[in-house]
Amino acid sequence: MLLTVTKARTDRHQGKVLVSRRSVSATGLCRAGRSTRALVRLGIKYRKRLAPLYATAGLTGLGGVLAVSRGGAPTAAVLSAAGAAALAWRLRRRAARKRAATPRVLLWYLATTGGAAALLMTMALIGPLTPPVPGLTLLWFLAVAGPYWWRRRIRPIAPLQETERAQVWAERIAAPGKALPGSVLAEVQDLVNGYGWKATIELPAGDLTAEQAIGAAARVASAYRVPLASVVIERMPDGAEDHAALTVYTVNPLQRVHPWPGPQVLNETTGVAQIGVYADGTPVRYRFWRAGSGPVHDLISGDTDSGKSRLLDALLATEKHAALIHSWVIDPQGGQSLPDWQDDVGWFADSVEEGLLLLMAAVRVMYQRSAVLSRTEWTDEYGTTRRGFKGFTPGLLGMPLLSITIDEAHAVLRNPIAVLLCQEIAKMGRKCGVRLRLVTQMPLLDQLGNSHVLRAQVAAGNVIVLRTSMAISGQVAFQSAFPVYPHKLPREWGDGSSTSGLGYALGPSARPSVMRTLFLADPLRWARSGTETSLEQSAVTAAGKPFATWRRRREERWQMPVDAPAFALEDGDESGGPTLPQTPAGQEAAARAGTCKQAILDHLIGLNGAFAYTGAIARALDVPLQTASSALARLADEGAVTKVARGTWVVEHSAHDEEEDETVSAA
């Protein structure tokens, strides 16, 4: 076997050497063949664009054949007459199809055909290579190719004109059975910046509402063949229900990064700051406080790499350089989410335990301020002496606004004590100058400590939802205030750059339009510059020793070795599988199934024997439909609930009584 292989290799080598000595190497022939085939394929592929070149080559070859043939000149004359007849037939057919050639095109046809006939006769008489025939051939090629290629150049897509936009609307949106039947597109005009156009949607009174027009944004985007983020449908300024404002962007200005200009974005008279821009250049407004009323809470959510941390950098930089705001921050990830602010805010809690101390201190400050504000005498503009303040304005009695940012809020709110403290602040902090800013990836109830009260309070203020991967995020966060689609926002622009900061905002600027937050390039520069506004002395006293010694406690923690949680196999585990580490995340994951199932059972028991549907249970408890269905199936297997029909469940009184008996016996 080995000898046979060796002999074959020797024969191939000798054959290659033999070919290379006598003529051309076999490798060279293969390469030439491949190159020829590639050129032929390209020639066929681009045959229309290369037609003038093919015509010139064919004319030159035909002229060479006629030059060496007997009777070449008469043959050239006959061919020229045939070409003229073919041109006349083509022009007549175009006219019959109502596509008659314009005078300019007709002149080009006649000139090129006549030039070809004269050039062919000259080649037949003196040959294609005899001067000045090559020069004349080149001139004829340029005369043919220039206009031919210019007419067939690749042109940019022309934008739709006003009548065409209205026609598209009438055919694809307003026709019967379409998104908004009977509607009319009026007052169509281009945007001043050239980024697109706007119009007014006139809706049939009594049949359609502005809310339905806003909900049809996706179908409008499909009709005009633009991304969903390029279509904005809003209510009219007067709130009319039979009209809506439409803006379509042909060029998305949000692709450009808008830098954060500095702390001057905050108006300390109104408490409103700019945090981003809409596609039309309008600033996105964000409210820190309302004068005479008090601070406004925040709910910020978005997926990983959606721009939450950059937004927090801009907000904390604004607070750091504001004379009326004092900032506390909780980052349970050890400060990794906001590393530039660990040393430059009033209190930075880098763990859940430290965060609990911070929240307790905030509640003490809140009640201390409440006592002071409720007892203070003051004189109003009419000269009347009054006692107590209903609301809060930063600077009142020397009290700055206390802003508490909780990043990765789901990790902190696993602790029930933290949930109670945050509820207390959310419900009572407005009148005492204490505000909450909850930041989480998903605004679902289980990410906010399963507290309806807490989510309702923070969602009543500024709500910012950046790009998400689930449709439910926008619906839950905005509580159906307007239809938005954060899960449909692109992850990258066409050039591969990030869409970080793209999202929706509900606050002073309540627009169902995509916005992009301002970009703070160097957070550390703004963290280290400026001076943090101090709390009033009475608040410092109320915050107590935990506030005064938080830096020392952090230094002591940093001196201790860091132990990572280990995954271990426990002997007592019947499954024999790995168990979750003893971390808050592991404990939550281990208890989540039982908690959800118990919550569903409690909900059904509270209905006192009434039927409930799976979807209604999922909505009432704010849990995913699949999770509710699985939990109900397990409860049915255990006999705790009864499945009446598909998707219909009930807890019978007998089952309820048995559960109470078991509870009493266990007690």
XYZ file of C-alpha atoms in Angstrom:
667
model
C 0.000 0.000 0.000
C 2.776 2.394 0.934
C 4.654 1.656 -2.296
C 1.559 2.358 -4.391
C 1.024 5.784 -2.795
C 4.682 6.686 -3.218
C 4.602 5.666 -6.886
C 1.492 7.786 -7.504
C 3.141 10.838 -5.928
C 6.252 10.285 -8.064
C 4.199 10.023 -11.239
C 2.333 13.249 -10.428
C 5.585 15.070 -9.719
C 7.165 13.865 -12.973
C 4.059 14.810 -14.920
C 4.077 18.297 -13.420
C 7.756 18.749 -14.191
C 7.270 17.450 -17.735
C 4.458 19.882 -18.451
C 6.361 22.787 -16.961
C 9.430 22.058 -19.130
C 7.622 21.690 -22.438
C 4.999 24.439 -22.243
C 3.014 25.981 -19.412
C 2.593 24.530 -15.927
C -0.672 22.787 -15.153
C -1.235 25.168 -12.243
C -0.957 28.153 -14.565
C -3.451 26.647 -16.986
C -5.923 26.065 -14.154
C -5.561 29.637 -12.959
C -6.053 30.991 -16.469
C -9.155 28.862 -16.889
C -10.629 30.051 -13.606
C -9.921 33.686 -14.466
C -11.547 33.288 -17.874
C -14.658 31.716 -16.405
C -14.869 34.476 -13.788
C -14.626 37.162 -16.485
C -17.320 35.465 -18.547
C -19.642 35.290 -15.537
C -19.053 38.970 -14.759
C -19.643 39.884 -18.384
C -22.976 38.086 -18.400
C -23.974 39.527 -15.031
C -23.280 43.132 -16.063
C -24.244 42.733 -19.733
C -26.639 45.678 -19.703
C -24.113 48.065 -18.213
C -21.391 46.876 -20.614
C -23.611 47.050 -23.721
C -21.713 50.038 -25.278
C -18.427 48.165 -24.871
C -19.887 45.034 -26.474
C -21.307 47.123 -29.351
C -17.939 48.761 -30.001
C -16.132 45.418 -29.935
C -18.712 43.866 -32.272
C -18.540 46.801 -34.687
C -14.732 46.630 -34.794
C -14.754 42.869 -35.371
C -17.363 43.143 -38.128
C -15.389 45.926 -39.785
C -12.248 43.767 -39.739
C -14.109 40.871 -41.381
C -15.546 43.139 -44.078
C -12.112 44.677 -44.736
C -10.590 41.310 -45.742
C -13.676 40.052 -47.559
C -14.547 40.521 -51.230
C -17.420 42.941 -51.579
C -17.013 44.332 -48.073
C -18.246 47.842 -48.894
C -21.582 46.732 -50.432
C -22.148 44.410 -47.488
C -21.497 47.305 -45.113
C -24.069 49.396 -46.976
C -26.663 46.624 -46.727
C -25.992 46.175 -43.004
C -26.293 49.923 -42.446
C -29.657 49.972 -44.221
C -30.810 47.036 -42.080
C -29.758 48.898 -38.938
C -31.684 51.994 -40.017
C -34.772 49.864 -40.678
C -34.473 48.226 -37.236
C -34.221 51.659 -35.601
C -37.318 52.885 -37.442
C -39.256 49.775 -36.360
C -38.228 50.274 -32.725
C -39.261 53.933 -32.713
C -42.617 53.045 -34.252
C -43.294 50.386 -31.610
C -42.447 52.839 -28.819
C -44.886 55.347 -30.281
C -47.593 52.664 -30.543
C -47.128 51.864 -26.839
C -47.413 55.580 -25.998
C -43.744 55.684 -25.059
C -42.514 57.861 -27.905
C -38.899 58.954 -27.619
C -38.209 62.510 -26.602
C -36.457 64.761 -29.122
C -33.194 64.448 -27.212
C -33.331 60.645 -27.174
C -34.369 60.565 -30.854
C -31.380 62.719 -31.759
C -29.086 60.351 -29.833
C -30.538 57.322 -31.657
C -30.024 58.913 -35.086
C -26.515 60.159 -34.326
C -25.230 56.858 -32.941
C -26.837 54.771 -35.717
C -25.539 57.073 -38.453
C -22.102 57.155 -36.869
C -22.026 53.356 -36.676
C -22.968 53.072 -40.371
C -20.270 55.541 -41.440
C -17.669 53.877 -39.216
C -18.524 50.397 -40.572
C -18.164 51.605 -44.175
C -14.799 53.192 -43.374
C -13.549 49.990 -41.728
C -14.672 47.946 -44.738
C -12.706 50.212 -47.082
C -9.411 50.790 -45.218
C -9.499 48.383 -42.241
C -10.264 48.858 -38.523
C -6.661 49.500 -37.461
C -5.656 52.033 -40.090
C -5.484 55.605 -38.762
C -7.677 57.511 -38.110
C -10.177 54.647 -37.678
C -9.144 53.722 -34.063
C -9.601 57.331 -32.942
C -12.976 57.576 -34.647
C -13.998 54.305 -32.997
C -13.062 55.691 -29.568
C -15.072 58.861 -30.197
C -18.093 56.801 -31.263
C -17.778 54.661 -28.118
C -17.736 57.738 -25.874
C -20.691 59.262 -27.714
C -22.679 56.067 -27.204
C -21.554 55.116 -23.696
C -21.812 58.530 -22.021
C -25.558 59.159 -22.500
C -26.319 55.426 -22.161
C -24.674 55.114 -18.748
C -26.027 58.456 -17.549
C -29.626 57.477 -18.268
C -29.154 54.128 -16.500
C -27.276 55.406 -13.467
C -28.378 54.285 -9.974
C -30.504 57.119 -8.620
C -31.371 57.709 -4.966
C -34.945 56.899 -3.994
C -36.932 60.080 -4.381
C -39.014 60.970 -1.329
C -42.759 60.848 -1.688
C -44.394 64.132 -2.554
C -47.435 65.508 -0.761
C -49.947 63.977 -3.152
C -48.133 60.631 -3.123
C -48.101 60.547 0.696
C -51.816 61.227 0.794
C -52.383 58.557 -1.862
C -50.432 55.964 0.143
C -52.509 56.862 3.186
C -55.771 56.528 1.274
C -54.827 53.135 -0.198
C -52.997 51.442 2.698
C -54.389 53.074 5.850
C -57.772 54.693 5.180
C -59.323 52.100 2.873
C -62.083 49.838 4.251
C -60.621 47.021 6.311
C -57.324 48.859 6.866
C -55.884 50.348 10.062
C -57.890 53.617 10.138
C -60.768 53.338 7.644
C -62.290 56.623 6.622
C -59.427 58.773 7.927
C -57.862 61.567 5.877
C -54.274 62.824 5.786
C -54.285 66.630 5.745
C -51.818 69.519 6.053
C -48.871 67.467 4.780
C -45.607 69.411 4.919
C -41.881 68.722 5.130
C -40.016 69.237 8.373
C -37.844 72.333 8.530
C -34.701 70.303 9.293
C -35.303 68.045 6.286
C -35.476 64.877 8.401
C -38.992 63.914 7.246
C -42.527 65.246 7.063
C -45.559 65.813 9.248
C -49.304 65.875 8.766
C -52.620 65.916 10.578
C -54.768 62.789 10.712
C -58.469 63.631 10.433
C -60.488 60.789 11.959
C -64.170 60.066 11.291
C -66.022 61.525 14.263
C -67.689 58.900 16.391
C -65.930 55.993 14.664
C -62.252 56.396 15.526
C -60.347 58.100 18.345
C -56.874 59.526 18.762
C -55.995 56.532 20.946
C -56.724 54.183 18.038
C -54.589 56.304 15.729
C -51.684 56.140 18.185
C -52.065 52.365 18.365
C -51.808 52.105 14.563
C -48.223 53.407 14.464
C -46.784 50.026 13.461
C -49.137 49.707 10.479
C -48.403 53.276 9.399
C -44.679 52.477 9.509
C -45.321 49.432 7.335
C -47.356 51.481 4.856
C -44.579 54.035 4.377
C -41.808 51.407 4.602
C -39.917 52.963 7.490
C -38.901 51.561 10.904
C -41.385 51.825 13.739
C -39.061 54.211 15.589
C -39.405 56.641 12.642
C -43.188 57.065 13.055
C -44.676 59.227 15.805
C -48.441 59.619 16.272
C -49.539 61.921 19.094
C -52.602 63.688 20.373
C -53.229 67.217 19.188
C -52.297 70.011 21.631
C -55.989 70.766 22.197
C -56.699 67.120 23.096
C -59.241 66.618 20.290
C -60.205 62.967 19.843
C -61.062 63.263 16.137
C -57.576 64.436 15.144
C -54.016 63.233 15.674
C -50.575 64.528 14.735
C -48.370 62.348 12.512
C -44.615 62.710 12.013
C -42.617 60.399 9.734
C -38.822 60.593 9.787
C -36.963 59.555 6.652
C -33.633 60.237 8.384
C -33.392 59.302 12.063
C -31.643 62.161 13.908
C -31.420 60.039 17.070
C -28.576 58.039 15.541
C -26.315 60.965 16.376
C -25.093 61.047 19.979
C -26.264 64.160 21.840
C -23.755 65.151 24.555
C -24.841 66.237 28.019
C -24.126 70.000 28.046
C -23.652 70.376 31.799
C -25.580 70.937 35.029
C -27.266 74.012 33.568
C -29.889 71.641 32.148
C -31.694 71.968 35.509
C -34.026 74.908 36.014
C -33.934 75.381 39.790
C -37.082 77.503 39.687
C -39.307 74.839 38.163
C -37.328 71.732 39.155
C -37.313 70.499 35.538
C -34.194 69.352 33.664
C -33.479 68.114 30.161
C -32.342 64.485 29.999
C -32.634 63.753 26.277
C -34.030 64.736 22.895
C -36.887 63.549 20.737
C -36.442 62.882 17.045
C -37.788 66.333 16.164
C -35.177 67.990 18.393
C -37.598 68.780 21.224
C -35.961 68.312 24.649
C -37.091 65.459 26.887
C -38.019 67.042 30.208
C -37.569 65.383 33.586
C -38.953 66.714 36.863
C -36.951 66.606 40.101
C -39.598 68.468 42.090
C -42.711 70.575 41.705
C -42.525 73.897 43.531
C -44.930 74.048 46.445
C -45.759 70.360 46.180
C -42.583 68.355 46.621
C -40.211 65.958 44.884
C -41.234 63.457 42.213
C -40.265 59.784 42.340
C -38.670 57.848 39.447
C -38.970 54.436 37.828
C -36.230 53.645 35.314
C -35.963 50.314 33.524
C -34.201 48.809 30.546
C -32.218 45.801 29.430
C -28.492 45.355 29.837
C -26.568 47.835 27.662
C -29.675 49.936 27.102
C -28.120 53.050 28.686
C -29.427 53.043 32.273
C -26.027 53.652 33.873
C -25.239 56.546 31.531
C -28.590 58.114 32.340
C -27.881 57.749 36.066
C -24.477 59.368 35.550
C -26.166 62.408 33.996
C -28.817 62.593 36.737
C -26.263 62.271 39.550
C -24.038 64.874 37.893
C -27.005 67.237 37.742
C -27.725 66.618 41.430
C -24.074 67.007 42.428
C -23.891 70.492 40.924
C -27.356 71.612 42.067
C -27.455 73.833 45.130
C -30.742 72.330 46.345
C -30.166 68.534 46.080
C -28.310 66.055 48.298
C -27.747 62.559 46.841
C -27.661 59.114 48.439
C -26.996 56.017 46.327
C -27.540 52.289 46.874
C -25.636 49.977 44.525
C -25.937 46.403 45.816
C -23.433 45.178 43.234
C -20.564 46.498 45.323
C -20.449 49.823 43.504
C -19.705 48.254 40.124
C -22.772 49.752 38.454
C -21.812 53.331 39.398
C -18.081 53.183 40.182
C -17.405 56.880 39.551
C -19.749 57.955 42.354
C -18.528 55.781 45.239
C -16.677 58.643 46.940
C -18.567 61.668 45.680
C -22.129 61.491 47.003
C -23.487 62.076 50.480
C -23.842 58.340 51.185
C -22.928 55.422 48.936
C -24.219 52.029 50.083
C -22.492 49.215 48.204
C -24.455 46.302 49.684
C -27.989 45.378 50.651
C -27.113 45.532 54.351
C -25.655 49.031 54.022
C -28.665 49.974 51.914
C -30.997 49.016 54.757
C -29.113 51.346 57.091
C -29.430 54.098 54.494
C -33.181 53.596 54.065
C -33.736 53.556 57.833
C -31.825 56.814 58.127
C -33.891 58.299 55.284
C -37.127 57.415 57.098
C -35.810 59.055 60.269
C -34.916 62.188 58.315
C -38.357 62.160 56.729
C -40.191 62.031 60.054
C -37.864 64.592 61.630
C -38.535 67.005 58.771
C -42.251 66.284 58.963
C -42.276 67.286 62.617
C -40.426 70.528 61.880
C -42.498 71.448 58.819
C -45.814 70.759 60.535
C -45.035 72.990 63.549
C -43.287 75.946 61.953
C -45.156 79.268 61.957
C -44.940 81.482 58.888
C -46.653 84.480 57.350
C -48.291 84.306 53.924
C -48.502 87.053 51.293
C -51.643 88.428 52.924
C -49.915 88.887 56.262
C -51.737 85.975 57.896
C -49.816 83.903 60.398
C -50.073 80.228 59.579
C -48.671 77.032 61.024
C -47.257 74.140 59.025
C -46.434 73.563 55.355
C -48.498 71.239 53.182
C -45.827 70.719 50.581
C -42.113 71.076 50.092
C -39.875 73.243 47.953
C -36.104 72.629 48.062
C -34.466 75.274 50.192
C -37.481 75.607 52.487
C -36.120 76.225 56.013
C -32.664 75.395 54.661
C -33.683 71.842 53.736
C -32.266 70.459 50.471
C -34.067 67.779 48.519
C -32.823 64.305 49.527
C -32.637 62.132 46.400
C -32.164 58.380 46.950
C -31.071 56.327 43.931
C -31.428 52.534 44.190
C -29.688 50.819 41.294
C -30.395 47.116 40.729
C -33.487 47.704 42.858
C -34.646 44.103 42.517
C -31.683 42.957 44.643
C -32.502 45.418 47.436
C -36.262 44.862 47.363
C -35.917 41.128 47.942
C -35.604 42.148 51.567
C -39.083 42.698 53.060
C -37.757 45.377 55.430
C -36.392 47.319 52.456
C -39.796 47.073 50.778
C -41.558 48.494 53.839
C -39.057 51.335 54.144
C -39.346 52.218 50.450
C -43.132 52.151 50.687
C -42.962 54.568 53.596
C -40.740 56.959 51.649
C -42.789 56.641 48.453
C -46.052 57.457 50.246
C -44.891 60.188 52.633
C -41.606 61.543 51.282
C -43.122 64.119 48.921
C -44.156 66.516 51.697
C -40.784 66.140 53.438
C -38.395 66.536 50.506
C -37.331 62.875 50.131
C -37.567 61.171 46.735
C -36.934 57.633 45.442
C -35.364 56.620 42.150
C -35.784 52.902 41.476
C -33.703 51.418 38.665
C -34.308 47.877 37.465
C -34.122 45.851 34.291
C -37.778 44.806 34.383
C -40.553 46.901 35.981
C -42.531 43.797 36.920
C -44.053 43.413 40.336
C -41.690 40.659 41.486
C -38.751 42.952 40.697
C -40.216 45.639 42.972
C -40.752 43.577 46.089
C -44.219 42.369 44.970
C -45.532 45.723 46.193
C -48.386 47.274 44.221
C -48.173 50.341 46.436
C -44.499 50.936 45.732
C -44.818 50.536 41.987
C -47.891 52.747 41.829
C -46.175 55.532 43.776
C -42.946 55.604 41.766
C -44.798 55.175 38.452
C -46.818 58.301 39.283
C -43.682 60.377 38.716
C -41.028 60.124 36.020
C -41.137 56.814 34.131
C -38.313 56.061 31.712
C -38.202 52.776 29.804
C -35.187 52.202 27.604
C -34.813 49.349 25.128
C -36.219 46.074 26.472
C -36.634 42.552 25.136
C -40.181 41.936 26.405
C -43.366 43.652 25.262
C -44.820 43.584 28.765
C -42.166 46.008 30.073
C -43.646 49.066 28.404
C -47.218 48.085 29.201
C -46.497 47.544 32.905
C -44.257 50.582 33.407
C -46.536 53.107 31.700
C -49.757 51.461 32.936
C -51.288 51.909 29.447
C -50.820 55.698 29.617
C -49.918 55.502 25.940
C -48.967 52.660 23.583
C -45.212 52.318 23.248
C -42.995 49.542 21.956
C -39.611 49.538 23.747
C -39.109 45.882 22.802
C -39.144 46.829 19.104
C -36.342 49.371 19.367
C -33.207 48.298 17.447
C -30.177 47.044 19.353
C -27.755 48.538 16.834
C -27.910 51.147 14.109
C -27.231 50.203 10.522
C -23.552 51.118 10.868
C -23.129 48.808 13.872
C -23.083 51.547 16.520
C -25.011 51.107 19.770
C -28.522 52.442 20.311
C -27.803 52.965 24.009
C -30.127 55.592 25.477
C -33.005 54.934 23.083
C -36.381 54.637 24.808
C -39.572 56.337 25.969
C -40.214 58.824 28.768
C -43.324 59.762 30.716
C -43.132 62.867 32.864
C -43.456 66.538 32.015
C -42.902 65.416 28.405
C -45.626 62.793 28.006
C -45.116 61.931 24.342
C -45.404 58.461 22.765
C -42.324 59.303 20.722
C -38.940 57.623 20.780
C -36.295 59.672 22.541
C -32.586 59.304 23.267
C -30.945 60.322 26.500
C -28.066 62.767 26.627
C -24.625 61.181 26.770
C -22.222 62.036 29.604
C -18.768 61.130 28.300
C -16.741 61.604 31.506
C -18.795 60.983 34.665
C -15.738 61.051 36.929
C -14.922 64.621 35.931
C -18.348 65.812 37.055
C -18.307 63.605 40.142
C -15.010 65.077 41.357
C -15.860 68.687 40.502
C -18.310 70.812 42.427
C -19.320 70.501 46.065
C -22.009 68.186 47.402
C -24.838 70.123 49.028
C -24.958 69.248 52.729
C -28.020 68.195 54.687
C -29.304 70.541 57.349
C -27.877 69.824 60.796
C -31.177 68.505 62.183
C -31.349 65.942 59.356
C -27.744 64.889 59.990
C -28.649 64.334 63.625
C -31.722 62.322 62.655
C -29.711 60.183 60.232
C -27.504 59.328 63.183
C -24.279 57.410 63.498
C -24.826 55.165 60.421
C -24.707 58.245 58.202
C -21.700 59.753 59.950
C -19.616 56.557 59.823
C -20.515 54.954 56.494
C -17.073 55.574 54.975
C -15.338 53.972 57.955
C -17.581 50.909 57.738
C -16.795 50.580 54.059
C -13.063 50.709 54.726
C -13.441 47.984 57.327
C -15.375 45.794 54.889
C -12.757 46.310 52.234
C -10.098 45.040 54.623
C -11.849 41.679 54.864
C -11.222 38.899 52.309
C -13.849 38.420 49.637
C -15.413 34.952 49.548
C -17.374 33.893 46.482
C -20.552 31.857 47.074
C -19.933 28.181 46.354
C -22.221 25.705 44.622
C -22.280 22.574 46.774
C -23.990 19.210 46.916
C -25.932 18.760 50.116
C -26.291 15.262 51.544
C -29.861 15.897 52.604
C -31.016 16.787 49.091
C -33.225 13.983 47.798
C -32.614 14.880 44.180
C -28.863 14.676 44.619
C -28.472 17.701 42.370
C -26.577 20.939 42.965
C -28.176 23.532 45.218
C -28.182 27.264 44.802
C -25.643 29.254 46.845
C -26.787 31.020 49.973
C -27.056 34.430 48.362
C -30.135 36.653 48.096
C -30.504 35.640 44.451
C -30.302 31.962 45.309
C -32.767 32.257 48.151
C -35.196 34.152 45.940
C -34.926 31.573 43.160
C -35.503 28.737 45.616
C -38.577 30.398 47.110
C -40.073 31.950 43.982
C -42.111 28.924 42.866
C -43.708 28.436 46.264
C -44.375 32.160 46.675
C -46.118 32.439 43.290
C -48.205 29.331 43.900
C -49.223 30.529 47.351
C -50.143 33.961 45.997
C -52.395 32.387 43.369
C -54.010 30.132 45.962
C -54.647 33.098 48.273
C -56.171 35.022 45.373
C -58.568 32.186 44.532
C -59.515 31.701 48.183
C -60.334 35.398 48.408
C -62.877 35.007 45.592
C -65.082 32.926 47.942
C -65.935 30.201 45.458
C -66.168 32.370 42.329
C -64.646 31.134 39.074
C -61.428 32.747 37.793
C -59.666 32.555 34.447
C -55.933 31.998 34.050
C -55.433 35.284 32.220
C -57.369 37.247 34.835
C -55.294 35.693 37.628
C -52.048 36.517 35.807
C -53.109 40.138 35.314
C -54.328 40.534 38.876
C -51.069 39.248 40.362
C -48.821 40.670 37.619
C -47.164 37.341 36.837
C -46.405 35.859 33.418
C -49.268 33.855 31.944
C -47.136 30.736 31.601
C -46.069 30.958 35.255
C -49.671 31.292 36.415
C -50.752 28.361 34.252
C -47.982 26.114 35.600
C -48.720 27.061 39.218
C -52.441 26.392 38.749
C -51.697 22.999 37.227
C -49.558 22.074 40.242
C -52.266 23.282 42.630
C -54.819 21.178 40.759
C -52.580 18.114 41.032
C -52.314 18.728 44.773
C -56.088 19.048 45.047
C -55.940 22.629 46.322
C -57.934 24.021 43.378
C -60.493 22.569 40.988
C -60.273 22.889 37.214
C -63.825 23.631 36.054
C -63.003 23.921 32.352
C -60.049 24.813 30.210
C -58.438 27.875 31.781
C -61.144 28.169 34.474
C -60.372 27.508 38.146
C -62.098 27.639 41.511
C -61.390 26.895 45.164
C -64.371 25.102 46.627
C -65.430 25.840 50.170
C -64.647 22.309 51.283
C -61.075 22.614 50.104
C -60.817 25.944 51.876
C -62.123 24.486 55.121
C -59.698 21.573 54.910
C -56.815 23.991 54.476
C -57.901 25.959 57.544
C -58.166 22.737 59.569
C -54.649 21.758 58.538
C -53.377 25.204 59.522
C -55.019 24.976 62.942
C -53.668 21.464 63.506
C -50.165 22.541 62.548
C -50.402 25.451 64.965
